[in-house]
Structure formats: structure tokens, C-alpha cells
CSV table of C-alpha atoms and ligand atoms in Angstrom, one decimal:
chain,number,residue,atom,x,y,z
O,1386,MET,CA,-10.9,-15.5,-3.9
O,1387,ALA,CA,-12.3,-13.2,-1.3
O,1388,ILE,CA,-12.5,-9.7,-0.1
O,1389,ARG,CA,-10.6,-9.2,3.2
O,1390,PRO,CA,-11.3,-6.6,5.8
O,1391,ILE,CA,-8.9,-3.6,5.7
O,1392,LEU,CA,-7.2,-2.4,8.8
O,1393,HIS,CA,-7.6,1.3,9.6
O,1394,PHE,CA,-5.2,3.8,11.1
O,1395,PRO,CA,-4.2,4.0,14.0
O,1396,ASP,CA,-4.4,0.1,14.2
O,1397,PRO,CA,-0.9,-0.8,15.6
O,1398,ARG,CA,-0.7,-3.8,13.2
O,1399,LEU,CA,-0.2,-1.3,10.4
O,1400,ARG,CA,3.2,-0.5,12.1
O,1401,THR,CA,4.5,-4.0,11.5
O,1402,LEU,CA,7.8,-4.5,9.6
O,1403,CYS,CA,6.8,-7.1,7.1
O,1404,LYS,CA,8.9,-10.2,6.4
O,1405,PRO,CA,10.4,-11.1,3.0
O,1406,VAL,CA,8.6,-13.8,1.1
O,1407,GLU,CA,10.8,-16.9,1.0
O,1408,GLN,CA,8.6,-19.1,-1.2
O,1409,VAL,CA,6.2,-18.0,-3.9
O,1410,ASP,CA,3.6,-20.8,-3.7
O,1411,ASP,CA,-0.2,-21.3,-4.1
O,1412,ASP,CA,-0.8,-19.9,-0.6
O,1413,LEU,CA,1.0,-16.7,-1.5
O,1414,ARG,CA,-0.9,-16.5,-4.9
O,1415,ALA,CA,-4.2,-16.9,-3.0
O,1416,LEU,CA,-3.2,-13.9,-0.8
O,1417,ILE,CA,-2.4,-11.9,-4.0
O,1418,ASP,CA,-5.8,-12.8,-5.5
O,1419,ASP,CA,-7.6,-11.7,-2.3
O,1420,MET,CA,-5.6,-8.5,-2.3
O,1421,PHE,CA,-6.7,-7.7,-5.9
O,1422,ASP,CA,-10.3,-8.5,-5.0
O,1423,THR,CA,-10.1,-6.3,-1.9
O,1424,MET,CA,-8.4,-3.4,-3.8
O,1425,TYR,CA,-10.8,-3.4,-6.7
O,1426,ASP,CA,-13.8,-3.7,-4.4
O,1427,ALA,CA,-12.7,-0.7,-2.2
O,1428,PRO,CA,-12.0,0.7,-4.8
O,1429,GLY,CA,-8.3,1.7,-4.7
O,1430,ILE,CA,-5.2,1.8,-6.9
O,1431,GLY,CA,-2.9,0.0,-4.5
O,1432,LEU,CA,-2.9,-2.3,-1.5
O,1433,ALA,CA,-0.1,-3.7,0.7
O,1434,ALA,CA,-0.4,-7.1,2.5
O,1435,PRO,CA,-0.3,-5.6,6.0
O,1436,GLN,CA,-3.5,-3.6,5.2
O,1437,VAL,CA,-5.3,-6.9,5.2
O,1438,GLY,CA,-3.5,-8.3,8.2
O,1439,ASP,CA,-0.8,-10.4,6.4
O,1440,PHE,CA,2.7,-9.4,7.2
O,1441,ARG,CA,4.6,-10.6,4.2
O,1442,ARG,CA,6.3,-8.2,1.7
O,1443,VAL,CA,3.6,-8.2,-1.1
O,1444,ILE,CA,1.9,-5.2,-2.8
O,1445,VAL,CA,-0.6,-5.0,-5.6
O,1446,VAL,CA,-1.1,-2.0,-7.8
O,1447,ASP,CA,-3.4,-1.0,-10.7
O,1448,ILE,CA,-3.4,2.6,-11.8
O,1449,SER,CA,-5.4,2.0,-15.0
O,1450,GLU,CA,-8.9,3.6,-15.3
O,1451,GLU,CA,-10.5,0.4,-16.4
O,1452,GLY,CA,-8.9,-1.7,-13.6
O,1453,ASN,CA,-7.4,-4.1,-16.1
O,1454,ALA,CA,-3.6,-3.7,-15.5
O,1455,PRO,CA,-3.0,-5.7,-12.3
O,1456,LEU,CA,0.6,-5.6,-11.1
O,1457,ALA,CA,1.8,-7.7,-8.1
O,1458,LEU,CA,5.2,-7.1,-6.6
O,1459,ILE,CA,6.7,-9.6,-4.1
O,1460,ASN,CA,9.7,-8.4,-2.0
O,1461,PRO,CA,9.7,-5.1,-3.9
O,1462,GLU,CA,12.8,-3.0,-3.5
O,1463,ILE,CA,13.5,0.5,-4.9
O,1464,ILE,CA,16.9,0.4,-6.6
O,1465,GLY,CA,16.9,3.9,-8.1
O,1466,SER,CA,15.0,7.1,-7.8
O,1467,GLU,CA,15.0,10.5,-9.5
O,1468,GLY,CA,13.3,13.8,-9.2
O,1469,ALA,CA,10.6,15.0,-6.7
O,1470,GLU,CA,6.9,15.5,-7.0
O,1471,ILE,CA,4.2,16.6,-4.7
O,1472,SER,CA,0.9,15.0,-5.1
O,1473,GLU,CA,-2.3,14.4,-3.2
O,1474,GLU,CA,-2.5,10.9,-1.6
O,1475,GLY,CA,-5.1,8.9,0.1
O,1476,CYS,CA,-5.0,5.4,1.6
O,1477,LEU,CA,-7.6,2.6,2.1
O,1478,SER,CA,-6.4,2.4,5.7
O,1479,VAL,CA,-7.0,6.1,6.3
O,1480,PRO,CA,-10.4,6.6,4.8
O,1481,GLY,CA,-11.5,10.1,3.9
O,1482,ALA,CA,-8.1,11.7,4.3
O,1483,TYR,CA,-6.3,13.2,1.3
O,1484,GLU,CA,-3.1,15.2,1.8
O,1485,LYS,CA,-0.1,16.3,-0.2
O,1486,VAL,CA,3.1,14.2,0.1
O,1487,GLU,CA,6.4,14.6,-1.7
O,1488,ARG,CA,7.9,11.5,-3.3
O,1489,ALA,CA,10.4,10.7,-6.0
O,1490,GLU,CA,9.0,11.3,-9.5
O,1491,GLN,CA,10.6,8.3,-11.1
O,1492,ILE,CA,11.7,5.0,-9.6
O,1493,ARG,CA,13.3,1.8,-10.6
O,1494,VAL,CA,12.0,-1.3,-8.7
O,1495,LYS,CA,13.0,-4.9,-8.5
O,1496,ALA,CA,10.7,-7.6,-7.3
O,1497,LEU,CA,9.5,-11.1,-7.9
O,1498,ASP,CA,6.4,-11.8,-9.9
O,1499,LYS,CA,3.7,-14.3,-8.8
O,1500,HIS,CA,5.6,-17.1,-10.3
O,1501,GLY,CA,8.7,-16.2,-8.3
O,1502,GLU,CA,10.5,-14.8,-11.3
O,1503,PRO,CA,12.6,-11.7,-10.7
O,1504,PHE,CA,11.8,-8.6,-12.8
O,1505,GLU,CA,12.6,-4.9,-12.8
O,1506,LEU,CA,10.2,-2.1,-13.5
O,1507,GLU,CA,10.6,1.6,-14.3
O,1508,ALA,CA,7.7,3.7,-13.0
O,1509,HIS,CA,6.9,7.4,-13.0
O,1510,GLY,CA,4.1,9.8,-11.9
O,1511,LEU,CA,1.1,8.2,-10.3
O,1512,GLU,CA,2.4,4.7,-10.6
O,1513,ALA,CA,5.7,5.7,-8.9
O,1514,VAL,CA,3.9,7.5,-6.1
O,1515,CYS,CA,1.6,4.5,-5.6
O,1516,ILE,CA,4.5,1.9,-5.5
O,1517,GLN,CA,6.4,4.1,-3.0
O,1518,HIS,CA,3.3,4.5,-0.8
O,1519,GLU,CA,2.7,0.7,-0.8
O,1520,ILE,CA,6.3,-0.2,-0.1
O,1521,ASP,CA,6.2,2.2,2.9
O,1522,HIS,CA,3.3,0.0,4.2
O,1523,LEU,CA,5.7,-3.0,4.2
O,1524,ASN,CA,8.0,-1.0,6.5
O,1525,GLY,CA,5.1,0.0,8.9
O,1526,LYS,CA,5.0,3.5,7.5
O,1527,LEU,CA,1.8,5.4,6.5
O,1528,PHE,CA,1.4,8.5,4.4
O,1529,VAL,CA,0.2,10.4,7.4
O,1530,ASP,CA,3.7,10.1,8.8
O,1531,TYR,CA,4.8,12.7,6.2
O,1532,LEU,CA,2.3,15.2,7.6
O,1533,SER,CA,2.7,17.5,10.6
O,1534,GLY,CA,1.9,15.9,14.0
O,1535,LEU,CA,-1.1,18.2,14.3
O,1536,LYS,CA,-2.6,17.1,11.0
O,1537,ARG,CA,-1.9,13.4,11.8
O,1538,GLU,CA,-3.6,13.8,15.2
O,1539,ARG,CA,-6.6,15.5,13.6
O,1540,ILE,CA,-7.0,12.5,11.2
O,1541,ARG,CA,-6.6,10.0,14.0
O,1542,LYS,CA,-9.2,11.6,16.1
O,1543,LYS,CA,-11.7,11.8,13.2
O,1544,LEU,CA,-11.2,8.1,12.4
O,1545,GLU,CA,-11.5,7.0,16.0
O,1546,LYS,CA,-14.7,9.0,16.3
O,1547,GLN,CA,-16.1,7.3,13.2
O,1548,LYS,CA,-15.1,3.9,14.5
O,1549,ARG,CA,-16.9,4.5,17.8
O,1550,GLN,CA,-20.0,5.6,15.9
O,1551,ASN,CA,-20.0,2.5,13.8
O,1552,MET,CA,-19.8,0.2,16.8
W,2739,LIG,ZN1,-2.0,3.0,1.9
């Protein structure tokens, strides 16, 4: 288990279309363990594999206050959605930026668990927002893409400035 470095916007690797997992094996489970370590350490409530530079379709989520409800989804797919909700989002790959984004309020998702077993999940509210946000990452999409070009540009400049100062 290990904490992996998180890629930051506008790193072009965050734009990768991730590949479906073909085999759920120990190697994949090691990635999932590292993703949980990285997410809890940050701390965050969700993380997608491309954020740690692995381009397989895997996300981890835990919206509990105590951080004791880990949920890993492999090859997640939204198979139903309902309603709309605007909420403030942030992203471990876009540190310091919090903006309002509209998403479905309720979703139905199918995925594989860490043993390779298929399951379905109904999520609403924060959990639904989080899962939609993380699945976007697997398609190379970031929450800043929902903002105006001006806002996105402002966030990009701020992060690039911070990066230069940290070098
Ligand atoms: Zn994110």
C-alpha cells in the first residue's frame, strides 16, 4: 500500500480516455489499495485511476464522515439517471478550486467489485455527484470543463503559477 502522487490540471494525462479493465487480479487490487490510501491521505471523497497516472477504468469513493465506507467501482457505467442538482465541487487534481456544477440527482450504476463480481448501485445526492465526477475522469473530463472558458482559464493560470512557485 502506498500513497501515489496526484496529477494536477492542466496535465494532459488527465485527458486520457481510460481503458476497460479486462482482468480483476492482485495487480488491480494493489492499485485500488493505493488509490484508497491516496484519497484518504489527501483527504478527498473520491479518486479516479487517471489522477494517479493509471489509465484503467477504476474509481474509489467514500462519502462517509468517518472514512469507513470505502467503495471501489471497476468499469463503472451509469445505466440510469434522474433529476438535476447543482452543487459545489472540488477535485484533488484542481486544488483550491470549488465551483458549482449541475449533475443528475440520482443515478443507477453498474460496475465490477474488487473480486470481479458485477453489482449495481443506486446513489443520490453527494454520492451520486461524486460518482459522476469520478466517471468523468475516466473519460478525460474534468469538472472545470462545465465552467465558462474564462473561469477555467483563471483556474489554470492560478495552478500554473503555484506550480512554478513550488519548483
Ligand atoms: Zn476529480
